[in-house]
mmCIF file of C-alpha atoms in Angstrom:
data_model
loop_
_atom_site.group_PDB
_atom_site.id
_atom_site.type_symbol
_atom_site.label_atom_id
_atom_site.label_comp_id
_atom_site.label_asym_id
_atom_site.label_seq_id
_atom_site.Cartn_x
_atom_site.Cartn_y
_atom_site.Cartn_z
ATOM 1 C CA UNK C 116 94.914 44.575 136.153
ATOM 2 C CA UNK C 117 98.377 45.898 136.339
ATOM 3 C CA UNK C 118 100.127 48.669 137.609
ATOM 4 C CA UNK C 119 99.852 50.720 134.261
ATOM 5 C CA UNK C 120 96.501 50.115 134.003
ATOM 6 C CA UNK C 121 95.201 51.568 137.191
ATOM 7 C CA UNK C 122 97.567 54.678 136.326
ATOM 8 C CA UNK C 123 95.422 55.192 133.211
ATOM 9 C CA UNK C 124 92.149 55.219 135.239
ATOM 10 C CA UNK C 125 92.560 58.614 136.507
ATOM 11 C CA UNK C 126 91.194 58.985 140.364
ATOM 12 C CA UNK C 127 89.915 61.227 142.748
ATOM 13 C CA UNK C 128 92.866 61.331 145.704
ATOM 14 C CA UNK C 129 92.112 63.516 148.632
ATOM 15 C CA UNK C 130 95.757 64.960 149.844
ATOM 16 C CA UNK C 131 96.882 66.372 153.064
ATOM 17 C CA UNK C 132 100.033 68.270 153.653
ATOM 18 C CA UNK C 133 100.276 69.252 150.131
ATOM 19 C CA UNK C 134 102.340 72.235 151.017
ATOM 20 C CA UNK C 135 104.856 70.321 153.522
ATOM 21 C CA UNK C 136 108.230 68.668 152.139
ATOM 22 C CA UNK C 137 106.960 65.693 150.971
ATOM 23 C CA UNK C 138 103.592 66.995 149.494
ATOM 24 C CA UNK C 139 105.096 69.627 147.311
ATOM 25 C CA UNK C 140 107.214 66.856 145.931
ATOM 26 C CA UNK C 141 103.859 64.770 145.749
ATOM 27 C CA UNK C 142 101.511 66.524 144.190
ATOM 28 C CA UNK C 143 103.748 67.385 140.766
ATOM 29 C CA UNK C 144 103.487 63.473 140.594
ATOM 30 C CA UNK C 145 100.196 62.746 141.160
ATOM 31 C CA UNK C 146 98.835 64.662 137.713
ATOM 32 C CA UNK C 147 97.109 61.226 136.308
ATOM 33 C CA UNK C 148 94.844 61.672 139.099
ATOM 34 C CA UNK C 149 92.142 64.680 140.138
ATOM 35 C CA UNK C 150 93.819 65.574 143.091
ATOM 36 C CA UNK C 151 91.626 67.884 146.053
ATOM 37 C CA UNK C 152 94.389 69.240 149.058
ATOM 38 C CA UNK C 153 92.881 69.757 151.851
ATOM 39 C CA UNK C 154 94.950 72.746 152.905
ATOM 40 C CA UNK C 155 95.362 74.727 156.323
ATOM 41 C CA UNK C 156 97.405 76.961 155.276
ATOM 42 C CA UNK C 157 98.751 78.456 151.714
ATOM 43 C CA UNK C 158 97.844 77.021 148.587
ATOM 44 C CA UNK C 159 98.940 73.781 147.743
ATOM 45 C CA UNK C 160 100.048 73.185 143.508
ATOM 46 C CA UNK C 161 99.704 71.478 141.022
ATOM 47 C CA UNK C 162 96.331 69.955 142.232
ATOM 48 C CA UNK C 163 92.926 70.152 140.763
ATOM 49 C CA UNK C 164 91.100 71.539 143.616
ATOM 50 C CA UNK C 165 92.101 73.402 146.760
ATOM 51 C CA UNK C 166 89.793 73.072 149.979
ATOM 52 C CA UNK C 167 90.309 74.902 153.287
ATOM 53 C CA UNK C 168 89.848 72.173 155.952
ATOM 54 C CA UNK C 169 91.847 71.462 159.738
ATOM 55 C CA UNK C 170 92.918 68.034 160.513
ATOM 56 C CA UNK C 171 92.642 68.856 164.289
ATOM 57 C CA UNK C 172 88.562 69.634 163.905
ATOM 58 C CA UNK C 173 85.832 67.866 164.009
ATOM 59 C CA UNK C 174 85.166 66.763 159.691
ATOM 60 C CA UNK C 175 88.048 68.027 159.031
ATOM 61 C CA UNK C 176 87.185 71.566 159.308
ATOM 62 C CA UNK C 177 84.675 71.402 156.659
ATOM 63 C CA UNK C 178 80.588 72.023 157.336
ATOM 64 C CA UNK C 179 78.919 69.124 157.364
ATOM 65 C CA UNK C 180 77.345 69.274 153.590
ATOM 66 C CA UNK C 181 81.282 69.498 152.596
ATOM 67 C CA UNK C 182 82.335 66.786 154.102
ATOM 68 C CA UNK C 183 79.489 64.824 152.842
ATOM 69 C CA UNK C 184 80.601 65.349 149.728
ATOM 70 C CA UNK C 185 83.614 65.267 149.829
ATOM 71 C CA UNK C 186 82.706 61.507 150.752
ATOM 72 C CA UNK C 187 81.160 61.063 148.029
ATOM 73 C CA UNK C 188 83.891 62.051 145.471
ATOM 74 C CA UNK C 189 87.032 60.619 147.096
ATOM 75 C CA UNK C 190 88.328 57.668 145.807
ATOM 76 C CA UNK C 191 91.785 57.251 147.795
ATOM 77 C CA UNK C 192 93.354 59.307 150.076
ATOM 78 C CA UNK C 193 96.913 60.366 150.984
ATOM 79 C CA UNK C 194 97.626 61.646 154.735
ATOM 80 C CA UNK C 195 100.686 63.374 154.485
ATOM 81 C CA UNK C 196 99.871 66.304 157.027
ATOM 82 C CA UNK C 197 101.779 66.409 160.689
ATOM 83 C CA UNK C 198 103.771 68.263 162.975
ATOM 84 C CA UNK C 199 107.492 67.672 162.833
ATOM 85 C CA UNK C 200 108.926 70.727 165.004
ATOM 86 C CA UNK C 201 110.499 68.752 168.060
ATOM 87 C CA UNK C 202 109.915 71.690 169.981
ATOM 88 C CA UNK C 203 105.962 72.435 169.156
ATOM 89 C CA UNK C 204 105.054 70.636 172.516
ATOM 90 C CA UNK C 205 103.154 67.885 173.198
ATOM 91 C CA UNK C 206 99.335 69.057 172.681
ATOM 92 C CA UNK C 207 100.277 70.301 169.312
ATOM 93 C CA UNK C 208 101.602 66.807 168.887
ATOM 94 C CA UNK C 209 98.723 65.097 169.651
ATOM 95 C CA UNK C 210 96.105 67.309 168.059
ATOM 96 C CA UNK C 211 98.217 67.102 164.897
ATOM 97 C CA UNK C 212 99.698 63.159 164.469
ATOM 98 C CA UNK C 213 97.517 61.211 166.702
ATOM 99 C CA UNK C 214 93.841 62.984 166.812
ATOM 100 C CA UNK C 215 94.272 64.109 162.849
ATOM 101 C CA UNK C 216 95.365 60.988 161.693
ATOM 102 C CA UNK C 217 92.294 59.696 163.340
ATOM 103 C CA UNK C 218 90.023 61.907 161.915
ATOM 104 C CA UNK C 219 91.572 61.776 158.471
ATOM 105 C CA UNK C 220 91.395 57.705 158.572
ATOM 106 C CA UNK C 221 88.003 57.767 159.630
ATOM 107 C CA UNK C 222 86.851 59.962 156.534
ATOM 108 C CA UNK C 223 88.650 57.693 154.458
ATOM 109 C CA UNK C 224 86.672 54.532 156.140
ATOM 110 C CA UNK C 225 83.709 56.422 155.959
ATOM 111 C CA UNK C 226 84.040 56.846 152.223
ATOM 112 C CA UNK C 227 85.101 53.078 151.039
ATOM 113 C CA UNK C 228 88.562 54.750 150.452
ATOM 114 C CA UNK C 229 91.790 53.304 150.330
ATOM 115 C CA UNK C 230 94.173 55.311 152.449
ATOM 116 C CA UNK C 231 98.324 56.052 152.667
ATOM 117 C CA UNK C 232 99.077 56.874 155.974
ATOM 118 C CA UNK C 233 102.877 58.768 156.180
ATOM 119 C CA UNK C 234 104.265 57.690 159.702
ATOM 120 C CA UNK C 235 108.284 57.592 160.351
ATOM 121 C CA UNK C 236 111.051 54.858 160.540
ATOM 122 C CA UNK C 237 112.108 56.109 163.511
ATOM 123 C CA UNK C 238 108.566 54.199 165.320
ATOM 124 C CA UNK C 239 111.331 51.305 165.159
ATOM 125 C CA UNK C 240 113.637 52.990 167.658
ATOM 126 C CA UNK C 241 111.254 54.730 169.706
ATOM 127 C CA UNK C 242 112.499 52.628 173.419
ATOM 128 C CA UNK C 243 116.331 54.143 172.295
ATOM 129 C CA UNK C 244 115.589 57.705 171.392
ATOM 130 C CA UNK C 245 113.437 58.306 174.592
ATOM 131 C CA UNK C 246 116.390 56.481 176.806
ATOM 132 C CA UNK C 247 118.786 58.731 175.051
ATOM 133 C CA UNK C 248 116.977 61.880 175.732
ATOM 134 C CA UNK C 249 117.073 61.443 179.511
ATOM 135 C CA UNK C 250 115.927 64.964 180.547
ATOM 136 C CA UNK C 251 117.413 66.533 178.097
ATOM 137 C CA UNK C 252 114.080 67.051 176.141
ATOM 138 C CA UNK C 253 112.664 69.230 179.092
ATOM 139 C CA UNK C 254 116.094 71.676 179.445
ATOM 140 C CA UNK C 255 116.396 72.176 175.461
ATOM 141 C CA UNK C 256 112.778 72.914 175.190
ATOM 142 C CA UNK C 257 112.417 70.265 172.536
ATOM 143 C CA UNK C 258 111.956 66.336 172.431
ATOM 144 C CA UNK C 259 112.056 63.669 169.586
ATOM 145 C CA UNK C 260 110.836 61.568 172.010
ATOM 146 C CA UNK C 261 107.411 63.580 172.285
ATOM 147 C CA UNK C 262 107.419 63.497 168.746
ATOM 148 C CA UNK C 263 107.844 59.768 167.814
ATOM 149 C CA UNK C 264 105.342 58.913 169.992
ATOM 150 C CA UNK C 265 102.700 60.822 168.396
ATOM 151 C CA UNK C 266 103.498 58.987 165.463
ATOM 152 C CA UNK C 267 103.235 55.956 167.351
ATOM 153 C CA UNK C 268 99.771 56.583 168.547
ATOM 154 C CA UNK C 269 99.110 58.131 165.133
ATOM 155 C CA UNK C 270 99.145 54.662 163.538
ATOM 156 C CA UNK C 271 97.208 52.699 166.426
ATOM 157 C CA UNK C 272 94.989 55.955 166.010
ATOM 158 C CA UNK C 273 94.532 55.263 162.239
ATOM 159 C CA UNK C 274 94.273 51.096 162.563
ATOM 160 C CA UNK C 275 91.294 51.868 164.937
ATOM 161 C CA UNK C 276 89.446 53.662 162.005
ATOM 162 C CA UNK C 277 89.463 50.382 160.310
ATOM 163 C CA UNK C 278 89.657 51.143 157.179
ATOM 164 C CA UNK C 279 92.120 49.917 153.899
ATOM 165 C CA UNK C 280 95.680 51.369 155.383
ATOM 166 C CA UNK C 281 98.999 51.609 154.115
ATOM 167 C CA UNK C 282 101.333 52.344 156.467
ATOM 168 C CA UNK C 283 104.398 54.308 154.507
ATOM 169 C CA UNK C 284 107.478 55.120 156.992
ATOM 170 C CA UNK C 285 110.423 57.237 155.906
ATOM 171 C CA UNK C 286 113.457 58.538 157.922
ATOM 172 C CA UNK C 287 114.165 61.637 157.609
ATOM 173 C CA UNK C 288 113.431 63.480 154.308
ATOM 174 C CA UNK C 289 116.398 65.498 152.369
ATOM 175 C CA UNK C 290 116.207 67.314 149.509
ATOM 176 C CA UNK C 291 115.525 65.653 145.886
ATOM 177 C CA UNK C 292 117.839 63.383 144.892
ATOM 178 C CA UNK C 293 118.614 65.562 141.683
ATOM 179 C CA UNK C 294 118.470 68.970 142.184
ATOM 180 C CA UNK C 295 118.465 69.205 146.073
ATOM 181 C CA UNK C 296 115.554 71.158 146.729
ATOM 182 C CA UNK C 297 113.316 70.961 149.035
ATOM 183 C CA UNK C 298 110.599 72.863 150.576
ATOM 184 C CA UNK C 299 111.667 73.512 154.383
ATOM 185 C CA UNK C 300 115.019 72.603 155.678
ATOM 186 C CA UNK C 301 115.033 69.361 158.417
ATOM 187 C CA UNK C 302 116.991 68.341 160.796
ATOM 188 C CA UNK C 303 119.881 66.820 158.889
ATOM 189 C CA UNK C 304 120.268 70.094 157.181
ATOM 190 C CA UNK C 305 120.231 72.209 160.200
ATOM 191 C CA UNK C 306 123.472 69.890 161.771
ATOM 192 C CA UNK C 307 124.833 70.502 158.250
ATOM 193 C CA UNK C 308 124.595 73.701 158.209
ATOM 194 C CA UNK C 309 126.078 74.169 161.664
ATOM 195 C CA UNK C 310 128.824 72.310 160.547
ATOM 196 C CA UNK C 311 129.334 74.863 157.453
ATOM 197 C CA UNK C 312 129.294 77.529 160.236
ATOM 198 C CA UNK C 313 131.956 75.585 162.715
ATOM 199 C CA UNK C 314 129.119 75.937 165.304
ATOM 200 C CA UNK C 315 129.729 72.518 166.378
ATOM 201 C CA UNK C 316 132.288 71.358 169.505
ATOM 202 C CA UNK C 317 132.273 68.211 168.221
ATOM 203 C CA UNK C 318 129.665 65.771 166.638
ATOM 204 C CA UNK C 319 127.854 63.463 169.436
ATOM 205 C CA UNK C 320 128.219 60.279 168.005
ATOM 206 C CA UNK C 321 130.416 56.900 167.259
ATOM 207 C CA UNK C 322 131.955 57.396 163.693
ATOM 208 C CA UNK C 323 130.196 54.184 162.569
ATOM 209 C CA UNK C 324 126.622 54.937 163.412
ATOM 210 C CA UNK C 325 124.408 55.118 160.627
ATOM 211 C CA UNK C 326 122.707 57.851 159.737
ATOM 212 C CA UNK C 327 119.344 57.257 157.213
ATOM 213 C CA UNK C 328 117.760 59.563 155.250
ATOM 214 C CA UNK C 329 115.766 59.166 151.972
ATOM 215 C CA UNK C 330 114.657 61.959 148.989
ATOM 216 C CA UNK C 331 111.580 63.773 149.295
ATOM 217 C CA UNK C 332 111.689 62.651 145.247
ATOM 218 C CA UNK C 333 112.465 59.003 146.208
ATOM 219 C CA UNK C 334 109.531 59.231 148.897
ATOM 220 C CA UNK C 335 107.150 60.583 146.950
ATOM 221 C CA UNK C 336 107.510 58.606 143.674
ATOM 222 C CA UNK C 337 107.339 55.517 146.731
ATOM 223 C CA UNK C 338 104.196 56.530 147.479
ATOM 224 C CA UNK C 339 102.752 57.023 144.202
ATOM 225 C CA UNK C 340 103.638 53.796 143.033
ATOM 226 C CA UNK C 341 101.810 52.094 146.232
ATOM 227 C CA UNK C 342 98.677 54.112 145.181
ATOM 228 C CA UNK C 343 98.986 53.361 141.630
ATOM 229 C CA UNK C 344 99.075 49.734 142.721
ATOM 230 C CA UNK C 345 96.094 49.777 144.743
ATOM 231 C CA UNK C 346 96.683 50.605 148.285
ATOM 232 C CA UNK C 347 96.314 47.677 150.359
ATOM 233 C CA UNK C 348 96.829 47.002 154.156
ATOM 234 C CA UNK C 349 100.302 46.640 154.282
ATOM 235 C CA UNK C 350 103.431 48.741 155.840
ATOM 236 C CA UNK C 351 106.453 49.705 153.565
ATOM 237 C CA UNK C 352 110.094 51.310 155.301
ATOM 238 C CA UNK C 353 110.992 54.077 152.809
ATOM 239 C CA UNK C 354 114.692 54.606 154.039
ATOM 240 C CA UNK C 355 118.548 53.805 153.324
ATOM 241 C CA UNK C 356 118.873 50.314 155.993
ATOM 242 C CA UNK C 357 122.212 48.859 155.545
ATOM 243 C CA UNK C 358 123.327 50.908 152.562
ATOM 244 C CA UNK C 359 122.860 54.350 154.863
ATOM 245 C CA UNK C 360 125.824 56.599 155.049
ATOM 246 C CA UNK C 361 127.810 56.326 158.308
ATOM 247 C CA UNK C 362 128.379 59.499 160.668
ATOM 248 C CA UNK C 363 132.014 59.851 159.743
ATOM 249 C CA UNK C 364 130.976 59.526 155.623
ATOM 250 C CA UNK C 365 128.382 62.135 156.300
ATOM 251 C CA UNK C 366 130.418 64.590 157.664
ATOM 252 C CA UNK C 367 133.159 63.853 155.805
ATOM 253 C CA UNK C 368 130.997 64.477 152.156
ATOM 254 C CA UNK C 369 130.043 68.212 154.393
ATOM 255 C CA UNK C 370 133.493 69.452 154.369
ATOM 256 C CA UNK C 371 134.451 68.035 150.659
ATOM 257 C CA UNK C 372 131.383 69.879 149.598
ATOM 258 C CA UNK C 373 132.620 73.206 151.578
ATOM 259 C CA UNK C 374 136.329 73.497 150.502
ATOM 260 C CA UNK C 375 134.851 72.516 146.813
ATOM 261 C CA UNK C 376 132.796 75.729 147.881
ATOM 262 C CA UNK C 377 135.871 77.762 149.199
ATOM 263 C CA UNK C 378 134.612 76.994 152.784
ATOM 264 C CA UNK C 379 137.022 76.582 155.298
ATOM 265 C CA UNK C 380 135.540 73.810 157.656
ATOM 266 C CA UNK C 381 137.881 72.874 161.070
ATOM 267 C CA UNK C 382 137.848 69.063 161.764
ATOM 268 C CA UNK C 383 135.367 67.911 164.306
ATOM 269 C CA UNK C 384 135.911 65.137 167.245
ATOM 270 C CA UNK C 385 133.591 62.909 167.673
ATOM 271 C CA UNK C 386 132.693 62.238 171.066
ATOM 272 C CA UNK C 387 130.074 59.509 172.231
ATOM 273 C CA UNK C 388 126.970 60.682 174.154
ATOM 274 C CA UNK C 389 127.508 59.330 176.913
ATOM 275 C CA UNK C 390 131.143 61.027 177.452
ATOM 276 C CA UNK C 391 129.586 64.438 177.033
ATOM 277 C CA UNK C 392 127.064 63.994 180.109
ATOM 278 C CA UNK C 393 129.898 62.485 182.361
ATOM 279 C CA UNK C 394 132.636 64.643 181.160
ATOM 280 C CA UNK C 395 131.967 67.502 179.639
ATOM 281 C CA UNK C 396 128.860 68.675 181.176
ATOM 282 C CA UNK C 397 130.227 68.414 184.402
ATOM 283 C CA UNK C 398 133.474 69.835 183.721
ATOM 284 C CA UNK C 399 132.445 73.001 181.617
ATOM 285 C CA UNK C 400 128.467 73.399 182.308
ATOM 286 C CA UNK C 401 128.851 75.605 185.134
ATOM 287 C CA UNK C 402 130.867 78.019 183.058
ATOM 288 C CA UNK C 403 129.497 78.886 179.639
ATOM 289 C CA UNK C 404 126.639 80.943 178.862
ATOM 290 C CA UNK C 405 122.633 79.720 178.899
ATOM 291 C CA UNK C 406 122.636 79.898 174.826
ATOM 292 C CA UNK C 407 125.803 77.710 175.090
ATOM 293 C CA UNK C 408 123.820 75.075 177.104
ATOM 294 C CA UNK C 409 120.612 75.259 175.352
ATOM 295 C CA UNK C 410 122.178 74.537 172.105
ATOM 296 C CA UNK C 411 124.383 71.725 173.042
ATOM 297 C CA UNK C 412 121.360 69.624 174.580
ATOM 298 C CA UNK C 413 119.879 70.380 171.800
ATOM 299 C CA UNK C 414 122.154 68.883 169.461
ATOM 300 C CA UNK C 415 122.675 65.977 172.127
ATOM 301 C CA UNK C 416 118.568 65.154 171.865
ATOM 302 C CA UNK C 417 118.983 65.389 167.925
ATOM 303 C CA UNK C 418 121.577 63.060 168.056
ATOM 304 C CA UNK C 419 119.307 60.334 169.164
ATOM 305 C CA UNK C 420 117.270 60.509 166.267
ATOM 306 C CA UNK C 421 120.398 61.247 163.581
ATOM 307 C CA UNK C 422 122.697 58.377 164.654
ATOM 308 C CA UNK C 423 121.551 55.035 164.676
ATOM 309 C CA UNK C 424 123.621 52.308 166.199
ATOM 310 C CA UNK C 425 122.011 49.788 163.858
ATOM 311 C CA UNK C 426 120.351 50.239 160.475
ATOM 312 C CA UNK C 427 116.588 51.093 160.249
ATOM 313 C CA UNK C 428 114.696 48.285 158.584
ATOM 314 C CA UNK C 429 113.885 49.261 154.846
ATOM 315 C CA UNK C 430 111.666 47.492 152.204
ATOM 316 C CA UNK C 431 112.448 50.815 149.764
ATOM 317 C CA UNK C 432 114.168 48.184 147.312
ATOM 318 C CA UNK C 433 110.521 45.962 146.779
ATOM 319 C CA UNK C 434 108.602 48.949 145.503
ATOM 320 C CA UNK C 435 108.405 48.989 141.885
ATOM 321 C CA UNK C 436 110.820 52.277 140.720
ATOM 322 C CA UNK C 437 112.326 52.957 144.018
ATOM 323 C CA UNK C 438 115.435 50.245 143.842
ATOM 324 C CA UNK C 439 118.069 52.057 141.886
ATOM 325 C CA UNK C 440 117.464 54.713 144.960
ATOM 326 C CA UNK C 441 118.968 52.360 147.315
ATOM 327 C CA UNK C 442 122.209 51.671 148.366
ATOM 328 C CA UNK C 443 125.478 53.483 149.707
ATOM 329 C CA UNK C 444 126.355 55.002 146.676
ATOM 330 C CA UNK C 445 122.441 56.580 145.896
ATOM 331 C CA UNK C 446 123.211 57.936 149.389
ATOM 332 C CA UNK C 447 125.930 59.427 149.038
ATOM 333 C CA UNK C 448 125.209 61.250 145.931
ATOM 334 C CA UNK C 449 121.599 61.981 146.832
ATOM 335 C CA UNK C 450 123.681 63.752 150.464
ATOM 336 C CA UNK C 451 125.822 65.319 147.866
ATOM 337 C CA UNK C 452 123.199 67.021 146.208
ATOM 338 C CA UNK C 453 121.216 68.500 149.333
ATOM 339 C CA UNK C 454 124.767 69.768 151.111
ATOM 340 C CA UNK C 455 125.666 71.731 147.538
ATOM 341 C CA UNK C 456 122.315 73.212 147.441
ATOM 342 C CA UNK C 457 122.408 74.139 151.459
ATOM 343 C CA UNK C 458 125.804 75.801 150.629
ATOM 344 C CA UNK C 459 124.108 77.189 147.671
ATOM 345 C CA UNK C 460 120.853 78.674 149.524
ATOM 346 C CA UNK C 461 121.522 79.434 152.620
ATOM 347 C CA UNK C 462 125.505 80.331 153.227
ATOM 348 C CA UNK C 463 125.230 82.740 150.392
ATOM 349 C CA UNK C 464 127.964 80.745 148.113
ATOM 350 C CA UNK C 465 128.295 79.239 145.373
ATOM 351 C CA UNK C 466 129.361 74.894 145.388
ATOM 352 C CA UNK C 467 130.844 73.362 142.583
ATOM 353 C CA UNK C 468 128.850 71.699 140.273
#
């Protein structure tokens, strides 16, 4: 049986985190199936069926006839739910991406379901990110550290469930790759935007680090096509590898955009890391406000996660509909797209089309 013909044998997929970015790209795709969210909070659409439920309880927050049911009915399941906020702290973490995956795998076992499991690429750099945090994480208030290993024990958390598992693994998730929306701003957007706002020294980084991002659109039509397919134990990279934009490209494409926009943006250094800790922080630390501080480690702990020294691995290009989404030039366009809608939606002006 092919692809098309499982697509025409509609299913019933049990989603979590259908209001997050990536779900509210999901569900609109996901229309061949009956789709039931399992929702915490707000109302999840287009899906057939809305139940309240709580990863981080016992059956998922449902009673136990509910989840009984629910059993019963569920013929795949798609675990999109987590906490991304660096700064949510480390039980929130856990109770979230490691304990909730669990119980959300173990539901799936329990009902003879297939399951897609939505972990991050940056598992593959966990060793550098927590090296290049130092104790930074503790003074901004904030760690990516903290928060790639949750998804690290998220996975060995799900494995242990031993069910049918698909491990999925984006970077980090921009807007659509058309229209640039998307349904919370990230990361990327947030050094974007203070870019926009010359809020930024300098960018901490070497001008030929790559820095990998993927569609919510090109991540979501990914993980359709897996389910389609028939999920089977397997793990697929959803991001940009060697065709990801470079630090000095991405920038570079931020002030294009803004003086296309009437935005005057000043030229930022670039400074590496490890220069700001031995340099600047001792030379101008003692002097500048808390706010000053806080925001600078900040941006230093971000920039272990946003700048990659070497590609991420990617198998985006061997999923059936996702190739033509990979490459420089799908990256830079796709970047184009999310920094015209930023200017667009949140500076208050208006970017060329």
């Amino acid at each position: 049986m092919n692809s098309s013909d499982k697509t025409a044998q509609p299913r019933t997929v049990l989603v979590t985190g259908g209001s997050g970015v990536l779900g509210s790209a999901l569900l609109p795709l996901l229309r061949h199936h009956r789709v039931i969210a399992l929702a915490h909070r707000g109302r999840p659409s287009p899906c057939d069926e809305v139940l309240a439920g709580d990863v981080t309880r016992p059956r998922l927050g449902l009673d136990a006839t509910a989840y009984r049911r629910l059993c019963a009915r569920t013929d795949a399941v798609v675990h999109a739910a987590g906490t991304v906020a660096f700064g949510s702290g480390r039980t929130t973490m856990r109770a979230t991406n490691v304990e909730g995956a669990g119980r959300v795998a173990r539901f799936a076992a329990e009902a003879g379901a297939p399951m897609i499991h939505v972990s991050t690429a940056y598992v593959a750099r966990h060793r550098e990110i927590a090296a290049a945090g130092g104790n930074r994480a503790e003074r901004a208030g904030n760690s990516p550290a903290d928060y790639v290993a949750s998804k690290i024990a998220g996975e060995e958390a799900v494995a242990a469930a031993g069910g049918r598992v698909t491990v999925v693994r984006p970077s980090i998730i921009i807007g659509d790759s058309v229209t640039g929306e998307i349904a919370a701003p990230q990361g990327l957007h947030t050094f974007a935007q203070q870019v926009l706002r010359d809020r930024l020294p300098f960018v901490p980084s070497d001008p030929a680090s790559y820095v990998d991002f993927v569609p919510q659109d090109v991540v979501a039509r990914a993980v359709v096509s897996l389910l389609d397919d028939g999920p089977r134990p397997a793990e697929h990279w959803l991001s940009g590898g060697a065709g990801a934009l470079t630090c000095d490209r991405l920038v570079r494409v931020i002030v294009e955009e803004a003086a296309d926009a009437g935005i005057a943006v000043r030229p930022l250094r670039v400074l590496a890391p490890d220069v700001v800790d031995r340099l600047v922080r001792p030379a101008f630390f003692d002097v500048v406000p808390a706010w000053a501080r806080t925001r600078l480690d900040r941006l230093l702990d971000m920039s272990s996660v946003l700048f990659n020294e070497k590609p991420l691995p990617s198998s985006l290009a061997d999923i059936p509909g996702c190739a033509s989404a990979t490459g420089a030039r799908a990256a830079e366009n796709a970047w184009r797209v999310s920094v015209r809608r930023l200017i667009t939606d949140r500076l208050g002006a208006r970017a060329s089309a």
